[in-house]
Amino acid sequence: PSEAARIATGLPGIYTDTVEERDIDARIDLALDTSGSMTGKPLEEAKRVCVMFSEALRALNKCCEGNLWAYDSTAVLDLGKPGPSAGIGSLVTHENNSDTDMLGYVGQAIASSRRRQKIILVVCDTGPDDAKEVYRISSELCARGIIVIHLLVGVHATPKIYPHEVLFSSMRELVTEFSTLLSGIFKALH
């Protein structure tokens, strides 16, 4: 029988593939620690993470949006929508980090999104400016439907500072594993 006949009658020998259609409606923001400890190679590697994040979001532009952010103790910078004009290349490091300021600012910005699912990915290489306050803010955001995932680089153990954390031994490891991490996040969205 022809292929059309095999398909119509359900006869074996025809390649089939099941496609799962999902209704993704998400906002995912990436906040990058640009404190002094990120000077040099760590910042250059982190910029690569920003580029990968930008490419992933641009590929999913109809169902997923987001912003890029940079933060330290002097400012929280809204770099805007992922893309070539996001200002990633001009990032420099300053002072210390201030996760509390960043989470408050970015959390407020993402809370106003009409997207169903909201995630903030935070790339940092040191502990927060105030562990208890960061845990409180992260938990509060989670209660409002905003998941905060801290991607901790070079931090070998934490006393449960963050509700959701992923540890990486180096910025290089984060760069290598980032696309797998994003893929897992996208697969979990519905």
Short mmCIF file of N, CA and C in Angstrom, two decimals, residues 12-178:
data_model
loop_
_atom_site.label_atom_id
_atom_site.label_comp_id
_atom_site.label_asym_id
_atom_site.label_seq_id
_atom_site.Cartn_x
_atom_site.Cartn_y
_atom_site.Cartn_z
N PRO A 12 1.75 -0.47 10.19
CA PRO A 12 3.12 -0.16 10.63
C PRO A 12 4.00 0.22 9.44
N GLY A 13 5.15 0.77 9.75
CA GLY A 13 6.11 1.10 8.73
C GLY A 13 6.15 2.57 8.37
N ILE A 14 5.37 3.38 9.04
CA ILE A 14 5.35 4.82 8.78
C ILE A 14 5.99 5.51 9.97
N TYR A 15 6.90 6.41 9.70
CA TYR A 15 7.54 7.18 10.76
C TYR A 15 6.54 8.17 11.34
N THR A 16 6.40 8.14 12.64
CA THR A 16 5.53 9.11 13.29
C THR A 16 6.30 9.81 14.40
N ASP A 17 5.87 10.98 14.69
CA ASP A 17 6.47 11.77 15.76
C ASP A 17 5.35 12.51 16.47
N THR A 18 5.39 12.48 17.77
CA THR A 18 4.37 13.17 18.54
C THR A 18 4.88 14.56 18.88
N VAL A 19 4.09 15.55 18.55
CA VAL A 19 4.45 16.93 18.83
C VAL A 19 3.55 17.41 19.96
N GLU A 20 4.17 17.88 21.02
CA GLU A 20 3.41 18.40 22.15
C GLU A 20 3.26 19.90 21.97
N GLU A 21 2.05 20.35 21.89
CA GLU A 21 1.79 21.77 21.75
C GLU A 21 1.51 22.33 23.13
N ARG A 22 2.25 23.36 23.50
CA ARG A 22 2.08 23.96 24.81
C ARG A 22 1.74 25.43 24.67
N ASP A 23 1.01 25.91 25.62
CA ASP A 23 0.60 27.31 25.62
C ASP A 23 1.51 28.07 26.59
N ILE A 24 2.68 28.46 26.09
CA ILE A 24 3.65 29.17 26.92
C ILE A 24 3.33 30.66 26.89
N ASP A 25 3.30 31.26 28.05
CA ASP A 25 3.06 32.69 28.19
C ASP A 25 3.91 33.16 29.36
N ALA A 26 5.18 33.45 29.10
CA ALA A 26 6.12 33.69 30.20
C ALA A 26 6.94 34.96 30.00
N ARG A 27 7.40 35.46 31.12
CA ARG A 27 8.39 36.53 31.14
C ARG A 27 9.55 36.02 31.97
N ILE A 28 10.74 36.04 31.37
CA ILE A 28 11.95 35.61 32.05
C ILE A 28 12.95 36.74 31.94
N ASP A 29 13.39 37.26 33.08
CA ASP A 29 14.39 38.32 33.11
C ASP A 29 15.71 37.76 33.62
N LEU A 30 16.81 38.32 33.17
CA LEU A 30 18.14 37.92 33.62
C LEU A 30 18.81 39.12 34.26
N ALA A 31 19.19 38.98 35.53
CA ALA A 31 19.90 40.04 36.25
C ALA A 31 21.33 39.60 36.48
N LEU A 32 22.27 40.45 36.09
CA LEU A 32 23.69 40.12 36.17
C LEU A 32 24.40 40.98 37.21
N ASP A 33 25.05 40.32 38.14
CA ASP A 33 25.87 40.99 39.16
C ASP A 33 27.07 41.62 38.46
N THR A 34 27.22 42.92 38.58
CA THR A 34 28.37 43.61 38.00
C THR A 34 29.20 44.29 39.08
N SER A 35 29.26 43.64 40.25
CA SER A 35 30.08 44.18 41.33
C SER A 35 31.55 43.93 41.04
N GLY A 36 32.42 44.49 41.85
CA GLY A 36 33.86 44.43 41.63
C GLY A 36 34.43 43.03 41.51
N SER A 37 33.82 42.05 42.19
CA SER A 37 34.34 40.68 42.11
C SER A 37 34.14 40.06 40.73
N MET A 38 33.36 40.69 39.89
CA MET A 38 33.12 40.18 38.53
C MET A 38 34.08 40.79 37.51
N THR A 39 35.05 41.58 37.95
CA THR A 39 35.99 42.25 37.05
C THR A 39 36.77 41.24 36.22
N GLY A 40 36.99 41.58 34.96
CA GLY A 40 37.85 40.78 34.08
C GLY A 40 37.12 39.60 33.44
N LYS A 41 37.76 38.46 33.50
CA LYS A 41 37.25 37.24 32.85
C LYS A 41 35.84 36.86 33.29
N PRO A 42 35.50 36.94 34.61
CA PRO A 42 34.13 36.59 35.00
C PRO A 42 33.08 37.43 34.29
N LEU A 43 33.31 38.72 34.15
CA LEU A 43 32.34 39.58 33.47
C LEU A 43 32.26 39.23 31.99
N GLU A 44 33.40 38.96 31.37
CA GLU A 44 33.40 38.59 29.94
C GLU A 44 32.61 37.30 29.72
N GLU A 45 32.78 36.32 30.60
CA GLU A 45 32.03 35.06 30.51
C GLU A 45 30.54 35.32 30.75
N ALA A 46 30.23 36.18 31.73
CA ALA A 46 28.83 36.49 32.04
C ALA A 46 28.15 37.18 30.86
N LYS A 47 28.89 37.98 30.12
CA LYS A 47 28.33 38.62 28.93
C LYS A 47 27.93 37.57 27.90
N ARG A 48 28.69 36.47 27.84
CA ARG A 48 28.32 35.37 26.93
C ARG A 48 27.00 34.75 27.36
N VAL A 49 26.78 34.64 28.67
CA VAL A 49 25.51 34.13 29.18
C VAL A 49 24.38 35.06 28.73
N CYS A 50 24.62 36.37 28.81
CA CYS A 50 23.61 37.34 28.37
C CYS A 50 23.28 37.18 26.90
N VAL A 51 24.28 36.93 26.08
CA VAL A 51 24.06 36.73 24.64
C VAL A 51 23.23 35.46 24.41
N MET A 52 23.56 34.37 25.10
CA MET A 52 22.79 33.13 24.95
C MET A 52 21.35 33.34 25.39
N PHE A 53 21.17 34.05 26.49
CA PHE A 53 19.83 34.35 26.99
C PHE A 53 19.06 35.17 25.95
N SER A 54 19.71 36.17 25.39
CA SER A 54 19.08 37.02 24.38
C SER A 54 18.65 36.22 23.17
N GLU A 55 19.53 35.35 22.69
CA GLU A 55 19.20 34.54 21.52
C GLU A 55 18.02 33.61 21.81
N ALA A 56 17.99 33.01 22.98
CA ALA A 56 16.90 32.10 23.34
C ALA A 56 15.57 32.85 23.40
N LEU A 57 15.56 34.02 24.03
CA LEU A 57 14.31 34.78 24.13
C LEU A 57 13.86 35.30 22.77
N ARG A 58 14.79 35.71 21.96
CA ARG A 58 14.41 36.19 20.63
C ARG A 58 13.80 35.07 19.80
N ALA A 59 14.28 33.84 19.99
CA ALA A 59 13.73 32.69 19.27
C ALA A 59 12.30 32.38 19.73
N LEU A 60 11.99 32.72 20.96
CA LEU A 60 10.66 32.44 21.52
C LEU A 60 9.84 33.72 21.67
N ASN A 61 10.08 34.70 20.83
CA ASN A 61 9.53 36.05 21.02
C ASN A 61 8.02 36.13 21.11
N LYS A 62 7.28 35.20 20.55
CA LYS A 62 5.82 35.30 20.60
C LYS A 62 5.26 34.80 21.93
N CYS A 63 5.96 33.86 22.56
CA CYS A 63 5.41 33.26 23.78
C CYS A 63 6.21 33.60 25.04
N CYS A 64 7.33 34.25 24.86
CA CYS A 64 8.20 34.52 26.00
C CYS A 64 8.89 35.87 25.79
N GLU A 65 8.85 36.71 26.81
CA GLU A 65 9.53 37.99 26.75
C GLU A 65 10.40 38.14 27.99
N GLY A 66 11.19 39.17 28.02
CA GLY A 66 12.03 39.40 29.19
C GLY A 66 12.91 40.62 29.01
N ASN A 67 13.66 40.91 30.05
CA ASN A 67 14.61 42.03 30.05
C ASN A 67 15.94 41.56 30.59
N LEU A 68 16.95 42.30 30.26
CA LEU A 68 18.28 42.12 30.84
C LEU A 68 18.51 43.24 31.85
N TRP A 69 19.13 42.89 32.97
CA TRP A 69 19.44 43.85 34.03
C TRP A 69 20.88 43.67 34.47
N ALA A 70 21.49 44.73 34.94
CA ALA A 70 22.81 44.67 35.57
C ALA A 70 22.68 45.41 36.90
N TYR A 71 23.40 44.92 37.91
CA TYR A 71 23.26 45.57 39.21
C TYR A 71 24.54 45.49 40.03
N ASP A 72 24.72 46.50 40.85
CA ASP A 72 25.75 46.54 41.87
C ASP A 72 25.23 47.47 42.96
N SER A 73 26.08 47.88 43.89
CA SER A 73 25.60 48.72 44.99
C SER A 73 25.35 50.17 44.58
N THR A 74 25.75 50.55 43.36
CA THR A 74 25.53 51.92 42.91
C THR A 74 24.27 52.09 42.08
N ALA A 75 23.81 51.01 41.43
CA ALA A 75 22.66 51.15 40.53
C ALA A 75 22.10 49.80 40.11
N VAL A 76 20.86 49.84 39.68
CA VAL A 76 20.23 48.71 38.98
C VAL A 76 19.94 49.24 37.58
N LEU A 77 20.59 48.64 36.59
CA LEU A 77 20.46 49.13 35.21
C LEU A 77 19.51 48.25 34.43
N ASP A 78 18.50 48.85 33.82
CA ASP A 78 17.58 48.16 32.93
C ASP A 78 18.19 48.22 31.54
N LEU A 79 18.71 47.09 31.07
CA LEU A 79 19.34 47.04 29.75
C LEU A 79 18.32 46.80 28.65
N GLY A 80 17.08 46.61 29.02
CA GLY A 80 16.01 46.47 28.05
C GLY A 80 15.83 45.08 27.51
N LYS A 81 15.10 45.03 26.41
CA LYS A 81 14.81 43.76 25.75
C LYS A 81 16.09 43.14 25.23
N PRO A 82 16.19 41.81 25.30
CA PRO A 82 17.37 41.13 24.76
C PRO A 82 17.54 41.43 23.28
N GLY A 83 18.76 41.69 22.89
CA GLY A 83 19.06 41.97 21.49
C GLY A 83 20.37 42.70 21.36
N PRO A 84 20.77 42.98 20.14
CA PRO A 84 22.05 43.63 19.90
C PRO A 84 22.19 45.00 20.54
N SER A 85 21.08 45.69 20.76
CA SER A 85 21.16 47.03 21.33
C SER A 85 20.98 47.06 22.84
N ALA A 86 21.08 45.91 23.49
CA ALA A 86 20.83 45.83 24.93
C ALA A 86 21.95 46.42 25.78
N GLY A 87 23.07 46.76 25.23
CA GLY A 87 24.14 47.39 26.00
C GLY A 87 25.00 46.43 26.79
N ILE A 88 24.99 45.16 26.43
CA ILE A 88 25.77 44.15 27.16
C ILE A 88 27.26 44.45 27.05
N GLY A 89 27.70 44.82 25.86
CA GLY A 89 29.12 45.05 25.63
C GLY A 89 29.71 46.17 26.46
N SER A 90 28.90 47.14 26.86
CA SER A 90 29.42 48.28 27.60
C SER A 90 29.41 48.09 29.12
N LEU A 91 28.99 46.92 29.59
CA LEU A 91 28.94 46.70 31.04
C LEU A 91 30.32 46.75 31.67
N VAL A 92 30.42 47.42 32.80
CA VAL A 92 31.64 47.46 33.59
C VAL A 92 31.27 47.18 35.04
N THR A 93 32.28 46.85 35.83
CA THR A 93 32.02 46.52 37.23
C THR A 93 32.22 47.72 38.14
N HIS A 94 31.48 47.71 39.26
CA HIS A 94 31.56 48.77 40.26
C HIS A 94 31.37 48.16 41.65
N GLU A 95 31.98 48.74 42.64
CA GLU A 95 31.65 48.54 44.05
C GLU A 95 31.28 47.11 44.43
N ASN A 96 30.27 47.01 45.29
CA ASN A 96 29.78 45.73 45.82
C ASN A 96 28.45 45.39 45.15
N ASN A 97 27.90 44.22 45.53
CA ASN A 97 26.59 43.91 44.97
C ASN A 97 25.49 44.32 45.94
N SER A 98 24.29 44.43 45.43
CA SER A 98 23.13 44.75 46.26
C SER A 98 21.92 43.98 45.73
N ASP A 99 21.87 42.71 46.11
CA ASP A 99 20.76 41.86 45.67
C ASP A 99 19.42 42.40 46.18
N THR A 100 19.43 42.99 47.36
CA THR A 100 18.17 43.48 47.92
C THR A 100 17.58 44.58 47.04
N ASP A 101 18.40 45.55 46.64
CA ASP A 101 17.91 46.62 45.76
C ASP A 101 17.46 46.06 44.42
N MET A 102 18.28 45.16 43.85
CA MET A 102 17.95 44.60 42.54
C MET A 102 16.64 43.83 42.59
N LEU A 103 16.47 42.95 43.58
CA LEU A 103 15.25 42.14 43.66
C LEU A 103 14.01 43.01 43.85
N GLY A 104 14.14 44.06 44.65
CA GLY A 104 13.01 44.96 44.83
C GLY A 104 12.63 45.66 43.54
N TYR A 105 13.62 46.14 42.83
CA TYR A 105 13.39 46.89 41.60
C TYR A 105 12.90 45.98 40.47
N VAL A 106 13.65 44.89 40.21
CA VAL A 106 13.28 43.98 39.13
C VAL A 106 11.97 43.27 39.45
N GLY A 107 11.79 42.90 40.72
CA GLY A 107 10.55 42.25 41.13
C GLY A 107 9.34 43.12 40.85
N GLN A 108 9.46 44.40 41.14
CA GLN A 108 8.36 45.33 40.88
C GLN A 108 8.10 45.45 39.38
N ALA A 109 9.16 45.51 38.59
CA ALA A 109 9.00 45.64 37.14
C ALA A 109 8.35 44.40 36.53
N ILE A 110 8.78 43.23 36.95
CA ILE A 110 8.24 42.00 36.37
C ILE A 110 6.82 41.71 36.89
N ALA A 111 6.50 42.19 38.09
CA ALA A 111 5.16 41.98 38.65
C ALA A 111 4.08 42.63 37.79
N SER A 112 4.41 43.71 37.11
CA SER A 112 3.42 44.40 36.28
C SER A 112 3.18 43.72 34.94
N SER A 113 3.97 42.71 34.62
CA SER A 113 3.79 41.99 33.36
C SER A 113 2.48 41.19 33.39
N ARG A 114 1.83 41.11 32.26
CA ARG A 114 0.58 40.35 32.16
C ARG A 114 0.83 38.88 31.82
N ARG A 115 2.08 38.51 31.68
CA ARG A 115 2.42 37.12 31.39
C ARG A 115 2.04 36.23 32.56
N ARG A 116 1.64 34.98 32.25
CA ARG A 116 1.21 34.05 33.30
C ARG A 116 2.36 33.60 34.20
N GLN A 117 3.49 33.29 33.61
CA GLN A 117 4.62 32.79 34.38
C GLN A 117 5.73 33.83 34.36
N LYS A 118 6.36 34.00 35.53
CA LYS A 118 7.39 35.03 35.66
C LYS A 118 8.58 34.46 36.41
N ILE A 119 9.76 34.66 35.83
CA ILE A 119 10.99 34.12 36.39
C ILE A 119 12.08 35.18 36.33
N ILE A 120 12.84 35.28 37.41
CA ILE A 120 14.04 36.14 37.41
C ILE A 120 15.24 35.22 37.63
N LEU A 121 16.15 35.21 36.67
CA LEU A 121 17.42 34.49 36.80
C LEU A 121 18.46 35.50 37.26
N VAL A 122 19.16 35.18 38.35
CA VAL A 122 20.15 36.10 38.91
C VAL A 122 21.52 35.43 38.84
N VAL A 123 22.44 36.02 38.07
CA VAL A 123 23.80 35.51 37.97
C VAL A 123 24.66 36.31 38.94
N CYS A 124 25.25 35.62 39.92
CA CYS A 124 26.11 36.32 40.89
C CYS A 124 27.23 35.39 41.35
N ASP A 125 28.30 35.98 41.84
CA ASP A 125 29.45 35.18 42.27
C ASP A 125 29.78 35.33 43.75
N THR A 126 28.95 36.01 44.48
CA THR A 126 29.17 36.14 45.93
C THR A 126 27.82 36.09 46.63
N GLY A 127 27.87 36.06 47.93
CA GLY A 127 26.63 36.10 48.70
C GLY A 127 26.00 37.47 48.61
N PRO A 128 24.78 37.58 49.09
CA PRO A 128 24.04 38.85 49.00
C PRO A 128 24.52 39.87 50.02
N ASP A 129 24.06 41.09 49.85
CA ASP A 129 24.38 42.15 50.80
C ASP A 129 23.68 41.92 52.14
N ASP A 130 22.53 41.26 52.15
CA ASP A 130 21.78 40.97 53.38
C ASP A 130 21.02 39.67 53.17
N ALA A 131 21.57 38.54 53.67
CA ALA A 131 21.03 37.22 53.41
C ALA A 131 19.57 37.07 53.84
N LYS A 132 19.23 37.56 55.03
CA LYS A 132 17.85 37.42 55.51
C LYS A 132 16.88 38.23 54.66
N GLU A 133 17.29 39.42 54.28
CA GLU A 133 16.42 40.28 53.48
C GLU A 133 16.22 39.72 52.07
N VAL A 134 17.29 39.18 51.49
CA VAL A 134 17.19 38.59 50.16
C VAL A 134 16.27 37.37 50.20
N TYR A 135 16.40 36.56 51.24
CA TYR A 135 15.51 35.39 51.37
C TYR A 135 14.06 35.85 51.51
N ARG A 136 13.85 36.88 52.31
CA ARG A 136 12.49 37.40 52.51
C ARG A 136 11.90 37.92 51.21
N ILE A 137 12.69 38.73 50.48
CA ILE A 137 12.19 39.30 49.22
C ILE A 137 11.94 38.20 48.20
N SER A 138 12.86 37.25 48.08
CA SER A 138 12.70 36.15 47.12
C SER A 138 11.46 35.34 47.45
N SER A 139 11.24 35.06 48.73
CA SER A 139 10.06 34.30 49.15
C SER A 139 8.78 35.09 48.88
N GLU A 140 8.82 36.39 49.13
CA GLU A 140 7.67 37.25 48.87
C GLU A 140 7.34 37.27 47.37
N LEU A 141 8.36 37.39 46.54
CA LEU A 141 8.15 37.38 45.10
C LEU A 141 7.56 36.04 44.66
N CYS A 142 8.07 34.96 45.23
CA CYS A 142 7.56 33.62 44.91
C CYS A 142 6.07 33.52 45.28
N ALA A 143 5.70 34.07 46.42
CA ALA A 143 4.29 34.06 46.84
C ALA A 143 3.42 34.85 45.87
N ARG A 144 4.02 35.80 45.15
CA ARG A 144 3.30 36.61 44.16
C ARG A 144 3.37 35.98 42.76
N GLY A 145 3.94 34.76 42.67
CA GLY A 145 4.02 34.06 41.40
C GLY A 145 5.26 34.36 40.58
N ILE A 146 6.27 34.95 41.20
CA ILE A 146 7.53 35.26 40.51
C ILE A 146 8.61 34.37 41.10
N ILE A 147 9.14 33.48 40.29
CA ILE A 147 10.18 32.57 40.76
C ILE A 147 11.54 33.24 40.57
N VAL A 148 12.32 33.29 41.63
CA VAL A 148 13.68 33.85 41.57
C VAL A 148 14.65 32.67 41.66
N ILE A 149 15.49 32.54 40.64
CA ILE A 149 16.48 31.46 40.63
C ILE A 149 17.86 32.10 40.62
N HIS A 150 18.61 31.87 41.69
CA HIS A 150 19.97 32.41 41.78
C HIS A 150 20.95 31.41 41.19
N LEU A 151 21.74 31.85 40.23
CA LEU A 151 22.78 31.04 39.61
C LEU A 151 24.09 31.49 40.25
N LEU A 152 24.50 30.74 41.26
CA LEU A 152 25.66 31.12 42.08
C LEU A 152 26.94 30.52 41.50
N VAL A 153 27.90 31.37 41.21
CA VAL A 153 29.14 30.94 40.59
C VAL A 153 30.28 31.01 41.59
N GLY A 154 30.98 29.89 41.77
CA GLY A 154 32.13 29.85 42.67
C GLY A 154 31.76 29.83 44.13
N VAL A 155 30.51 29.65 44.43
CA VAL A 155 30.04 29.55 45.81
C VAL A 155 29.77 28.07 46.03
N HIS A 156 30.54 27.44 46.91
CA HIS A 156 30.48 25.99 47.03
C HIS A 156 29.40 25.47 47.97
N ALA A 157 28.88 26.31 48.80
CA ALA A 157 27.78 25.92 49.68
C ALA A 157 27.11 27.18 50.18
N THR A 158 25.81 27.09 50.38
CA THR A 158 25.09 28.23 50.92
C THR A 158 24.18 27.76 52.04
N PRO A 159 23.98 28.57 53.03
CA PRO A 159 23.09 28.21 54.12
C PRO A 159 21.62 28.50 53.77
N LYS A 160 21.18 28.00 52.59
CA LYS A 160 19.83 28.23 52.11
C LYS A 160 19.48 29.72 52.12
N ILE A 161 20.35 30.51 51.52
CA ILE A 161 20.12 31.95 51.42
C ILE A 161 18.95 32.21 50.47
N TYR A 162 18.93 31.47 49.38
CA TYR A 162 17.93 31.70 48.35
C TYR A 162 16.97 30.51 48.29
N PRO A 163 15.69 30.76 48.05
CA PRO A 163 14.74 29.65 47.93
C PRO A 163 15.07 28.71 46.76
N HIS A 164 15.57 29.27 45.65
CA HIS A 164 15.91 28.47 44.47
C HIS A 164 17.32 28.86 44.03
N GLU A 165 18.23 27.91 44.08
CA GLU A 165 19.60 28.22 43.71
C GLU A 165 20.23 27.06 42.95
N VAL A 166 21.10 27.40 42.01
CA VAL A 166 21.87 26.43 41.25
C VAL A 166 23.33 26.85 41.40
N LEU A 167 24.17 25.92 41.81
CA LEU A 167 25.58 26.23 42.05
C LEU A 167 26.44 25.81 40.85
N PHE A 168 27.37 26.69 40.47
CA PHE A 168 28.33 26.41 39.41
C PHE A 168 29.72 26.66 39.98
N SER A 169 30.67 25.81 39.64
CA SER A 169 32.01 25.97 40.19
C SER A 169 32.76 27.15 39.57
N SER A 170 32.42 27.50 38.34
CA SER A 170 33.09 28.62 37.66
C SER A 170 32.14 29.27 36.66
N MET A 171 32.50 30.45 36.23
CA MET A 171 31.71 31.14 35.23
C MET A 171 31.75 30.35 33.92
N ARG A 172 32.86 29.71 33.66
CA ARG A 172 33.01 28.87 32.46
C ARG A 172 31.99 27.73 32.49
N GLU A 173 31.81 27.11 33.67
CA GLU A 173 30.83 26.03 33.80
C GLU A 173 29.41 26.56 33.55
N LEU A 174 29.12 27.75 34.07
CA LEU A 174 27.81 28.36 33.82
C LEU A 174 27.60 28.56 32.32
N VAL A 175 28.60 29.08 31.62
CA VAL A 175 28.49 29.29 30.18
C VAL A 175 28.21 27.96 29.49
N THR A 176 28.93 26.92 29.88
CA THR A 176 28.77 25.60 29.26
C THR A 176 27.38 25.01 29.53
N GLU A 177 26.86 25.19 30.74
CA GLU A 177 25.61 24.57 31.14
C GLU A 177 24.37 25.45 30.94
N PHE A 178 24.57 26.71 30.59
CA PHE A 178 23.45 27.65 30.56
C PHE A 178 22.36 27.25 29.57
#
